[in-house]
Amino acid sequence: MTRITFYGGAQSVTGSNYLLEVGDVRVLVDCGMFQGSSDAEEKNYEQFPYEPSELSAVFISHSHADHTGRLPKLHKEGFRGILYATPPTLDMTFIALPDNLSLMTVEAKKANHPALFSDEDLQGIKGLAQGVDYGKEIQLGPDFSAVFHDAGHILGSSIIEFRAEGKKIYFSGDLGNPPTPLLQHFEYPLEADYIVVESAYGDRIHEDRSTRKEKLRSIVKETISKGGTLMIPSFAMERTQELLFELNAMHNAGEIPGIPMFLDSPLAIKLTEVYQKYPEYFNKESQYIINSGDDLFNFPGLTYCRTSEESKNINAVVGPKVIIAGSGMSAGGRILHHERRYLSDPNSTLLFIGFQAEGTLGRKIFDGEKEVSIFEEKVSVHCRVEAIGGYSAHADQPTLLSWIAKGAEGGHLNKIFTVQGETTSATTLAELITAQFHVPAVVPTPNETVEL
């Protein structure tokens, strides 16, 4: 008997958490945090609805918090099996989780309740981790095995293929948005029987990616010509590395003047060092550039600011400059200090390269508010505000359908489950799949169990 229970990621973008049972063997796919919703904290603190000590293994698709954030809590509640992921995923997970713990500890003290997990729990789950490269088979039991395939979403991200009792079951994880500057194209499911597919953009088509580099170059040059500061709130993982790659390429081609640029984010710097460690995960074009002697993420004029003192020193740099800092939605981090200083400057520019969630400072500025509060201080917004939309690392509707089409070849496909999307996007994608491939596609409900 094979069955899946959808404990997280069902009718929700976040909290990815799926229990796969094959005979007596129980494994988990992802153990992510719920984020963004009013009941997210409550859900994160709830006891797991299964017994963690009975799990043989946990498979992690990639290192984003909505796929990894509750791993230490899983250890806290008794998990002692093996944690499987690609080596880059493990490296980035165990750089990001301590950062999450620091933030959670501060918030928990304010709210007068314990943090979700402790450093002891974090070290405990880290001790169970085992890195596995793409294409290497992991034996889990009689007639039950797993393989990681490249998902092209962020460094080390994976599609997880399970072979169980003669059936092939694919979990997409988060699928990438090819072609990307750095990573290889995602792999496809082959002769699938069942597919669990993400649907974050199941009802949308992305802006043309080819225009984003031109727009970035234009914004950099225009800000420089005015003598202003270009502030880019950026997510530490993947978004920052793609941005550095593109700025490096422009610098090498002489397309932008050589001015001071700063990566002002200790977390982004650590994660960039992980990228530098695994060039074999990059696409051929990026590997060729590296082999020619170029550092993809560094160039003359770029300064990595690790300490708060180095961050403060940026203020002393007179004239045009570029500052890349977290957080990506201006919800915290060092970007706030720079925004407080330069938002009121009409010669400066604030450039958004990622989604700005409702209620965040970034969203307020993006929506056109002319006065915002930063560190309880009123700050006028007179700078230019721009956004580039081609940086999404998620597959859009046509890309998801093309991925499903490959899985449907061979005529084995019995059923598809659309997850990790808002109800509208998951439902839209499911309806399109059913109409196009004549295969039942459904949006599972939270905690629903399905026998395969």
CSV table of C-alpha atoms in Angstrom, one decimal:
chain,number,residue,atom,x,y,z
A,1,MET,CA,0.0,0.0,0.0
A,2,THR,CA,1.3,3.5,-1.0
A,3,ARG,CA,-0.3,6.7,0.2
A,4,ILE,CA,0.4,10.4,0.5
A,5,THR,CA,-0.9,12.8,3.2
A,6,PHE,CA,-0.7,16.5,2.5
A,7,TYR,CA,0.1,18.1,5.8
A,8,GLY,CA,1.4,21.4,4.4
A,9,GLY,CA,1.5,23.1,1.0
A,10,ALA,CA,-2.1,22.1,0.4
A,11,GLN,CA,-4.2,25.2,-0.6
A,12,SER,CA,-1.2,27.2,0.7
A,13,VAL,CA,2.0,28.5,-0.8
A,14,THR,CA,4.1,27.8,2.3
A,15,GLY,CA,4.5,25.1,5.0
A,16,SER,CA,5.5,22.3,2.5
A,17,ASN,CA,5.1,19.0,4.3
A,18,TYR,CA,4.1,15.6,2.8
A,19,LEU,CA,4.1,12.2,4.3
A,20,LEU,CA,4.7,9.3,1.9
A,21,GLU,CA,4.0,5.8,3.3
A,22,VAL,CA,5.1,2.7,1.4
A,23,GLY,CA,4.2,-0.5,3.3
A,24,ASP,CA,5.7,0.0,6.7
A,25,VAL,CA,8.2,2.7,5.6
A,26,ARG,CA,7.3,6.3,6.2
A,27,VAL,CA,9.3,9.2,4.8
A,28,LEU,CA,8.7,13.0,4.7
A,29,VAL,CA,9.1,15.4,1.8
A,30,ASP,CA,10.0,18.8,3.1
A,31,CYS,CA,9.3,20.3,6.5
A,32,GLY,CA,8.7,24.0,5.9
A,33,MET,CA,7.5,26.9,7.9
A,34,PHE,CA,4.1,28.5,7.3
A,35,GLN,CA,4.6,32.2,6.4
A,36,GLY,CA,2.6,35.3,5.6
A,37,SER,CA,-0.9,34.2,6.9
A,38,SER,CA,-2.5,35.4,10.1
A,39,ASP,CA,-2.4,31.9,11.5
A,40,ALA,CA,1.1,31.0,10.3
A,41,GLU,CA,2.7,31.3,13.8
A,42,GLU,CA,0.0,29.1,15.4
A,43,LYS,CA,0.4,26.5,12.7
A,44,ASN,CA,4.2,26.4,13.1
A,45,TYR,CA,3.9,25.8,16.9
A,46,GLU,CA,1.4,23.0,16.5
A,47,GLN,CA,2.6,19.5,17.2
A,48,PHE,CA,3.3,17.5,14.1
A,49,PRO,CA,0.2,15.4,13.2
A,50,TYR,CA,2.4,12.3,12.8
A,51,GLU,CA,5.0,10.7,15.0
A,52,PRO,CA,8.4,12.0,14.0
A,53,SER,CA,10.2,9.1,15.6
A,54,GLU,CA,8.5,6.7,13.2
A,55,LEU,CA,10.0,8.4,10.1
A,56,SER,CA,12.8,6.6,8.3
A,57,ALA,CA,13.9,9.7,6.4
A,58,VAL,CA,13.2,13.3,5.4
A,59,PHE,CA,13.8,14.5,1.9
A,60,ILE,CA,14.4,18.2,1.3
A,61,SER,CA,13.7,19.7,-2.1
A,62,HIS,CA,15.6,22.9,-1.5
A,63,SER,CA,16.8,25.3,1.2
A,64,HIS,CA,14.0,28.0,1.3
A,65,ALA,CA,12.5,28.4,4.8
A,66,ASP,CA,9.0,27.3,3.6
A,67,HIS,CA,10.6,23.9,2.8
A,68,THR,CA,13.1,23.6,5.7
A,69,GLY,CA,12.1,25.9,8.5
A,70,ARG,CA,10.6,23.3,10.9
A,71,LEU,CA,13.4,20.8,10.5
A,72,PRO,CA,14.9,21.5,14.0
A,73,LYS,CA,11.4,21.3,15.5
A,74,LEU,CA,11.0,17.8,13.9
A,75,HIS,CA,14.2,16.7,15.7
A,76,LYS,CA,12.9,18.3,18.9
A,77,GLU,CA,9.8,16.1,18.6
A,78,GLY,CA,11.7,12.9,18.1
A,79,PHE,CA,13.0,12.4,14.5
A,80,ARG,CA,16.2,10.4,14.4
A,81,GLY,CA,16.2,9.1,10.8
A,82,ILE,CA,18.3,10.4,7.9
A,83,LEU,CA,17.9,13.9,6.4
A,84,TYR,CA,18.6,13.7,2.6
A,85,ALA,CA,19.3,16.7,0.4
A,86,THR,CA,21.9,17.7,-2.2
A,87,PRO,CA,25.1,19.1,-0.7
A,88,PRO,CA,24.4,22.7,-1.7
A,89,THR,CA,20.9,22.5,-0.2
A,90,LEU,CA,22.4,21.3,3.1
A,91,ASP,CA,25.1,24.0,3.2
A,92,MET,CA,22.6,26.8,2.6
A,93,THR,CA,19.9,25.3,4.9
A,94,PHE,CA,22.4,25.3,7.8
A,95,ILE,CA,23.5,28.8,7.1
A,96,ALA,CA,20.0,30.1,6.9
A,97,LEU,CA,18.5,28.3,9.9
A,98,PRO,CA,20.7,29.9,12.5
A,99,ASP,CA,19.8,33.3,11.0
A,100,ASN,CA,16.1,32.3,11.3
A,101,LEU,CA,16.7,31.2,14.9
A,102,SER,CA,18.2,34.5,15.9
A,103,LEU,CA,15.2,36.4,14.5
A,104,MET,CA,12.7,34.0,16.1
A,105,THR,CA,14.4,34.2,19.5
A,106,VAL,CA,14.1,38.0,19.5
A,107,GLU,CA,10.4,37.8,18.4
A,108,ALA,CA,9.6,35.1,20.9
A,109,LYS,CA,11.0,37.2,23.8
A,110,LYS,CA,8.9,40.1,22.7
A,111,ALA,CA,5.8,37.9,22.6
A,112,ASN,CA,6.8,36.2,25.9
A,113,HIS,CA,6.8,32.6,24.7
A,114,PRO,CA,9.6,30.1,23.9
A,115,ALA,CA,11.2,30.0,20.4
A,116,LEU,CA,10.1,27.4,18.0
A,117,PHE,CA,13.3,25.5,18.4
A,118,SER,CA,16.7,25.8,20.1
A,119,ASP,CA,20.3,25.7,18.9
A,120,GLU,CA,20.5,22.2,20.4
A,121,ASP,CA,17.6,21.1,18.1
A,122,LEU,CA,19.3,22.8,15.2
A,123,GLN,CA,22.6,20.9,15.8
A,124,GLY,CA,20.6,17.7,16.3
A,125,ILE,CA,19.0,17.8,12.9
A,126,LYS,CA,22.3,18.9,11.3
A,127,GLY,CA,23.9,15.7,12.7
A,128,LEU,CA,21.4,13.6,10.8
A,129,ALA,CA,22.1,15.2,7.4
A,130,GLN,CA,23.4,13.2,4.4
A,131,GLY,CA,24.3,14.9,1.1
A,132,VAL,CA,23.3,13.1,-2.1
A,133,ASP,CA,24.0,14.3,-5.6
A,134,TYR,CA,21.6,14.4,-8.5
A,135,GLY,CA,20.9,11.0,-10.1
A,136,LYS,CA,22.1,8.8,-7.2
A,137,GLU,CA,19.6,6.2,-6.1
A,138,ILE,CA,18.7,6.0,-2.4
A,139,GLN,CA,17.4,2.6,-1.3
A,140,LEU,CA,14.6,3.0,1.3
A,141,GLY,CA,13.1,-0.5,1.5
A,142,PRO,CA,12.1,-3.5,-0.6
A,143,ASP,CA,10.8,-2.0,-3.9
A,144,PHE,CA,11.1,1.6,-2.6
A,145,SER,CA,13.8,4.1,-3.6
A,146,ALA,CA,14.4,7.8,-4.3
A,147,VAL,CA,16.4,9.9,-6.7
A,148,PHE,CA,17.1,13.7,-6.7
A,149,HIS,CA,16.8,15.5,-10.1
A,150,ASP,CA,17.7,19.1,-10.9
A,151,ALA,CA,14.7,21.5,-10.4
A,152,GLY,CA,16.6,24.6,-11.6
A,153,HIS,CA,15.0,26.8,-9.0
A,154,ILE,CA,17.9,27.8,-6.7
A,155,LEU,CA,21.3,26.2,-6.2
A,156,GLY,CA,20.9,22.5,-5.4
A,157,SER,CA,17.1,22.5,-5.7
A,158,SER,CA,15.6,19.2,-6.5
A,159,ILE,CA,12.7,17.3,-8.0
A,160,ILE,CA,12.3,14.1,-6.0
A,161,GLU,CA,11.4,10.9,-7.8
A,162,PHE,CA,10.2,7.9,-5.7
A,163,ARG,CA,9.9,4.4,-7.1
A,164,ALA,CA,7.5,2.5,-5.0
A,165,GLU,CA,5.7,-0.8,-5.6
A,166,GLY,CA,6.2,-0.5,-9.4
A,167,LYS,CA,4.9,3.2,-9.4
A,168,LYS,CA,6.9,6.4,-10.2
A,169,ILE,CA,5.9,9.3,-8.0
A,170,TYR,CA,7.3,12.8,-8.6
A,171,PHE,CA,7.4,15.7,-6.2
A,172,SER,CA,8.3,18.8,-8.2
A,173,GLY,CA,9.6,20.9,-5.2
A,174,ASP,CA,9.8,24.4,-6.6
A,175,LEU,CA,10.5,24.4,-10.4
A,176,GLY,CA,12.8,27.0,-11.9
A,177,ASN,CA,12.0,29.6,-14.5
A,178,PRO,CA,14.4,28.8,-17.4
A,179,PRO,CA,16.6,30.0,-18.9
A,180,THR,CA,18.4,31.4,-15.8
A,181,PRO,CA,21.8,33.2,-15.9
A,182,LEU,CA,23.4,30.7,-13.5
A,183,LEU,CA,21.6,27.4,-13.2
A,184,GLN,CA,20.9,24.5,-15.5
A,185,HIS,CA,17.5,23.9,-17.0
A,186,PHE,CA,15.2,21.7,-14.8
A,187,GLU,CA,14.9,18.0,-15.6
A,188,TYR,CA,11.6,16.4,-16.6
A,189,PRO,CA,9.5,13.6,-15.1
A,190,LEU,CA,9.7,10.5,-17.2
A,191,GLU,CA,6.8,8.0,-17.5
A,192,ALA,CA,5.3,9.2,-14.2
A,193,ASP,CA,2.4,7.5,-12.5
A,194,TYR,CA,1.7,10.3,-10.0
A,195,ILE,CA,2.9,13.9,-9.8
A,196,VAL,CA,2.7,16.4,-7.0
A,197,VAL,CA,3.4,19.7,-8.7
A,198,GLU,CA,3.9,23.3,-7.4
A,199,SER,CA,1.4,25.9,-8.6
A,200,ALA,CA,2.7,29.3,-7.2
A,201,TYR,CA,2.3,30.8,-10.7
A,202,GLY,CA,-0.3,28.3,-12.0
A,203,ASP,CA,-2.6,31.1,-13.2
A,204,ARG,CA,0.1,33.6,-14.5
A,205,ILE,CA,2.6,34.2,-17.3
A,206,HIS,CA,5.9,35.9,-16.4
A,207,GLU,CA,7.2,39.2,-17.8
A,208,ASP,CA,9.7,38.7,-20.6
A,209,ARG,CA,13.0,38.0,-18.9
A,210,SER,CA,15.1,39.4,-21.7
A,211,THR,CA,14.1,43.0,-20.9
A,212,ARG,CA,15.3,42.8,-17.3
A,213,LYS,CA,19.0,43.3,-18.0
A,214,GLU,CA,18.4,46.3,-20.2
A,215,LYS,CA,16.2,47.8,-17.5
A,216,LEU,CA,18.8,47.2,-14.8
A,217,ARG,CA,21.5,48.8,-16.9
A,218,SER,CA,19.3,51.8,-17.7
A,219,ILE,CA,18.4,52.3,-14.0
A,220,VAL,CA,22.1,52.0,-12.8
A,221,LYS,CA,23.3,54.5,-15.5
A,222,GLU,CA,20.5,57.0,-14.8
A,223,THR,CA,21.1,57.0,-11.0
A,224,ILE,CA,24.8,57.4,-11.6
A,225,SER,CA,24.2,60.4,-13.9
A,226,LYS,CA,22.3,62.1,-11.2
A,227,GLY,CA,25.0,61.4,-8.6
A,228,GLY,CA,22.5,59.4,-6.5
A,229,THR,CA,22.4,56.1,-4.6
A,230,LEU,CA,20.8,53.0,-6.1
A,231,MET,CA,19.3,50.9,-3.3
A,232,ILE,CA,18.3,47.3,-4.1
A,233,PRO,CA,16.5,45.4,-1.3
A,234,SER,CA,17.4,41.8,-2.2
A,235,PHE,CA,16.6,38.3,-1.0
A,236,ALA,CA,19.9,36.7,0.2
A,237,MET,CA,19.4,33.4,-1.6
A,238,GLU,CA,19.5,33.2,-5.5
A,239,ARG,CA,18.2,36.7,-6.2
A,240,THR,CA,21.4,38.4,-4.9
A,241,GLN,CA,23.6,35.9,-6.8
A,242,GLU,CA,21.8,36.5,-10.1
A,243,LEU,CA,22.0,40.3,-9.5
A,244,LEU,CA,25.8,40.1,-8.8
A,245,PHE,CA,26.2,37.9,-11.9
A,246,GLU,CA,24.4,40.5,-14.1
A,247,LEU,CA,26.3,43.5,-12.6
A,248,ASN,CA,29.6,41.6,-13.1
A,249,ALA,CA,28.7,40.9,-16.8
A,250,MET,CA,27.8,44.6,-17.4
A,251,HIS,CA,31.1,45.7,-15.7
A,252,ASN,CA,33.2,43.3,-17.8
A,253,ALA,CA,31.5,44.5,-21.0
A,254,GLY,CA,32.0,48.2,-20.0
A,255,GLU,CA,28.3,48.8,-20.1
A,256,ILE,CA,28.2,50.6,-16.7
A,257,PRO,CA,30.7,53.0,-15.2
A,258,GLY,CA,33.0,51.7,-12.4
A,259,ILE,CA,31.5,53.1,-9.2
A,260,PRO,CA,31.4,51.8,-5.6
A,261,MET,CA,29.0,48.9,-5.1
A,262,PHE,CA,28.3,47.2,-1.8
A,263,LEU,CA,26.8,43.9,-0.8
A,264,ASP,CA,25.6,44.8,2.7
A,265,SER,CA,24.3,41.5,3.9
A,266,PRO,CA,26.3,39.0,6.0
A,267,LEU,CA,23.7,36.2,5.2
A,268,ALA,CA,23.9,36.9,1.4
A,269,ILE,CA,27.7,36.9,1.6
A,270,LYS,CA,27.8,33.5,3.3
A,271,LEU,CA,25.3,32.1,0.7
A,272,THR,CA,27.3,33.6,-2.2
A,273,GLU,CA,30.3,31.7,-0.8
A,274,VAL,CA,28.3,28.5,-1.1
A,275,TYR,CA,27.5,29.3,-4.7
A,276,GLN,CA,31.3,29.7,-5.3
A,277,LYS,CA,31.9,26.3,-3.8
A,278,TYR,CA,29.7,24.4,-6.3
A,279,PRO,CA,30.4,25.6,-9.9
A,280,GLU,CA,29.5,22.1,-11.2
A,281,TYR,CA,25.8,22.9,-10.5
A,282,PHE,CA,25.9,25.9,-12.8
A,283,ASN,CA,25.0,25.9,-16.5
A,284,LYS,CA,27.7,25.5,-19.2
A,285,GLU,CA,27.9,29.2,-20.0
A,286,SER,CA,28.6,30.1,-16.3
A,287,GLN,CA,31.1,27.3,-16.0
A,288,TYR,CA,32.9,28.5,-19.1
A,289,ILE,CA,33.2,32.1,-17.6
A,290,ILE,CA,34.6,30.6,-14.3
A,291,ASN,CA,37.1,28.5,-16.3
A,292,SER,CA,38.3,31.6,-18.1
A,293,GLY,CA,39.3,33.0,-14.7
A,294,ASP,CA,36.4,35.3,-13.9
A,295,ASP,CA,34.7,35.4,-10.5
A,296,LEU,CA,31.0,35.5,-11.3
A,297,PHE,CA,30.1,37.3,-8.0
A,298,ASN,CA,32.9,39.8,-7.6
A,299,PHE,CA,34.4,42.6,-9.7
A,300,PRO,CA,36.5,45.8,-9.1
A,301,GLY,CA,34.5,48.3,-7.1
A,302,LEU,CA,32.4,45.7,-5.3
A,303,THR,CA,32.8,45.6,-1.5
A,304,TYR,CA,31.4,42.8,0.7
A,305,CYS,CA,30.2,44.3,4.1
A,306,ARG,CA,30.2,41.7,6.8
A,307,THR,CA,30.4,43.8,9.9
A,308,SER,CA,28.1,46.6,11.1
A,309,GLU,CA,31.2,48.9,11.1
A,310,GLU,CA,31.7,48.1,7.4
A,311,SER,CA,28.0,48.8,6.8
A,312,LYS,CA,28.2,52.2,8.5
A,313,ASN,CA,31.3,53.1,6.5
A,314,ILE,CA,29.1,53.2,3.3
A,315,ASN,CA,27.7,56.5,4.6
A,316,ALA,CA,31.1,58.1,4.2
A,317,VAL,CA,31.2,57.2,0.4
A,318,VAL,CA,30.4,60.4,-1.4
A,319,GLY,CA,28.9,60.4,-4.9
A,320,PRO,CA,27.0,57.7,-6.8
A,321,LYS,CA,27.0,54.1,-5.5
A,322,VAL,CA,24.9,50.9,-5.5
A,323,ILE,CA,23.8,49.2,-2.3
A,324,ILE,CA,22.4,45.7,-2.3
A,325,ALA,CA,21.1,44.7,1.1
A,326,GLY,CA,18.4,42.6,2.9
A,327,SER,CA,15.7,42.1,3.5
A,328,GLY,CA,14.0,41.8,0.1
A,329,MET,CA,10.8,43.3,1.3
A,330,SER,CA,12.4,46.0,3.5
A,331,ALA,CA,10.8,44.2,6.5
A,332,GLY,CA,14.1,44.3,8.4
A,333,GLY,CA,17.8,44.1,7.9
A,334,ARG,CA,20.4,46.7,6.9
A,335,ILE,CA,18.4,48.0,3.9
A,336,LEU,CA,16.3,50.0,6.4
A,337,HIS,CA,19.3,52.1,7.5
A,338,HIS,CA,20.0,53.0,3.8
A,339,GLU,CA,16.4,53.7,3.1
A,340,ARG,CA,16.1,56.0,6.1
A,341,ARG,CA,19.1,57.9,4.7
A,342,TYR,CA,18.3,58.0,1.0
A,343,LEU,CA,14.5,57.7,0.4
A,344,SER,CA,14.1,61.4,0.7
A,345,ASP,CA,16.8,62.1,-2.0
A,346,PRO,CA,15.2,62.8,-5.4
A,347,ASN,CA,18.5,61.8,-7.1
A,348,SER,CA,18.5,58.3,-5.6
A,349,THR,CA,16.5,55.2,-6.7
A,350,LEU,CA,14.9,52.3,-4.8
A,351,LEU,CA,14.7,49.3,-7.1
A,352,PHE,CA,12.6,46.3,-6.2
A,353,ILE,CA,13.5,42.9,-7.8
A,354,GLY,CA,11.1,40.7,-5.9
A,355,PHE,CA,7.6,40.3,-4.7
A,356,GLN,CA,6.5,42.8,-2.0
A,357,ALA,CA,4.0,41.2,0.4
A,358,GLU,CA,1.0,43.1,1.7
A,359,GLY,CA,1.8,45.0,4.9
A,360,THR,CA,5.6,45.2,4.4
A,361,LEU,CA,7.5,48.5,4.1
A,362,GLY,CA,8.5,47.5,0.6
A,363,ARG,CA,4.9,47.1,-0.4
A,364,LYS,CA,3.9,50.5,1.1
A,365,ILE,CA,6.6,52.3,-0.9
A,366,PHE,CA,5.9,50.3,-4.0
A,367,ASP,CA,2.2,51.3,-3.7
A,368,GLY,CA,3.2,54.9,-3.7
A,369,GLU,CA,3.1,56.0,-0.1
A,370,LYS,CA,5.0,59.3,0.2
A,371,GLU,CA,5.8,59.1,3.9
A,372,VAL,CA,6.8,55.9,5.8
A,373,SER,CA,8.0,55.0,9.3
A,374,ILE,CA,11.5,53.6,9.7
A,375,PHE,CA,12.8,53.0,13.2
A,376,GLU,CA,9.8,55.0,14.5
A,377,GLU,CA,11.0,58.0,12.4
A,378,LYS,CA,8.9,59.6,9.6
A,379,VAL,CA,10.8,59.4,6.3
A,380,SER,CA,9.6,61.2,3.2
A,381,VAL,CA,9.8,59.3,-0.1
A,382,HIS,CA,11.2,61.6,-2.8
A,383,CYS,CA,13.5,59.1,-4.6
A,384,ARG,CA,12.6,57.3,-7.8
A,385,VAL,CA,10.9,54.0,-7.2
A,386,GLU,CA,11.3,51.2,-9.8
A,387,ALA,CA,10.6,47.5,-10.1
A,388,ILE,CA,11.9,44.8,-12.4
A,389,GLY,CA,9.6,41.8,-12.6
A,390,GLY,CA,11.7,39.3,-14.6
A,391,TYR,CA,13.6,37.9,-11.6
A,392,SER,CA,11.1,35.2,-10.5
A,393,ALA,CA,12.7,31.8,-9.8
A,394,HIS,CA,9.3,30.0,-10.2
A,395,ALA,CA,8.0,28.3,-13.3
A,396,ASP,CA,4.9,30.1,-14.7
A,397,GLN,CA,1.8,28.5,-16.2
A,398,PRO,CA,3.1,27.6,-19.7
A,399,THR,CA,6.3,26.2,-18.2
A,400,LEU,CA,4.5,24.1,-15.6
A,401,LEU,CA,2.3,22.7,-18.4
A,402,SER,CA,5.3,21.8,-20.5
A,403,TRP,CA,6.9,20.0,-17.5
A,404,ILE,CA,3.6,18.0,-16.9
A,405,ALA,CA,3.4,17.2,-20.7
A,406,LYS,CA,6.7,15.3,-20.4
A,407,GLY,CA,5.5,13.3,-17.4
A,408,ALA,CA,2.4,12.4,-19.3
A,409,GLU,CA,4.3,10.8,-22.1
A,410,GLY,CA,4.1,7.0,-22.1
A,411,GLY,CA,0.5,7.0,-20.9
A,412,HIS,CA,1.2,6.0,-17.3
A,413,LEU,CA,0.0,9.1,-15.6
A,414,ASN,CA,-3.0,8.4,-13.2
A,415,LYS,CA,-3.3,11.6,-11.2
A,416,ILE,CA,-1.8,15.0,-10.5
A,417,PHE,CA,-1.9,17.0,-7.3
A,418,THR,CA,-1.4,20.8,-7.5
A,419,VAL,CA,0.2,22.2,-4.3
A,420,GLN,CA,2.2,25.2,-3.0
A,421,GLY,CA,0.0,27.8,-4.5
A,422,GLU,CA,-3.0,29.9,-3.5
A,423,THR,CA,-6.3,28.2,-4.1
A,424,THR,CA,-7.0,30.2,-7.2
A,425,SER,CA,-3.7,29.4,-8.9
A,426,ALA,CA,-3.7,25.7,-7.8
A,427,THR,CA,-7.3,25.3,-9.1
A,428,THR,CA,-6.6,27.0,-12.4
A,429,LEU,CA,-3.6,24.8,-13.1
A,430,ALA,CA,-5.5,21.6,-12.1
A,431,GLU,CA,-8.4,22.5,-14.5
A,432,LEU,CA,-6.0,23.2,-17.3
A,433,ILE,CA,-4.1,19.9,-16.7
A,434,THR,CA,-7.3,17.9,-16.8
A,435,ALA,CA,-8.5,19.6,-20.0
A,436,GLN,CA,-5.2,19.4,-21.8
A,437,PHE,CA,-4.0,15.9,-20.8
A,438,HIS,CA,-7.2,14.1,-19.9
A,439,VAL,CA,-5.8,13.1,-16.6
A,440,PRO,CA,-7.5,13.9,-13.2
A,441,ALA,CA,-5.8,16.8,-11.5
A,442,VAL,CA,-6.9,17.9,-8.1
A,443,VAL,CA,-6.1,20.4,-5.4
A,444,PRO,CA,-5.7,18.4,-2.2
A,445,THR,CA,-7.2,19.7,1.1
A,446,PRO,CA,-5.0,20.2,4.2
A,447,ASN,CA,-4.3,16.8,6.0
A,448,GLU,CA,-6.0,14.8,3.1
A,449,THR,CA,-4.7,11.3,2.6
A,450,VAL,CA,-4.7,9.7,-0.8
A,451,GLU,CA,-4.0,6.1,-1.6
A,452,LEU,CA,-2.1,5.6,-4.9
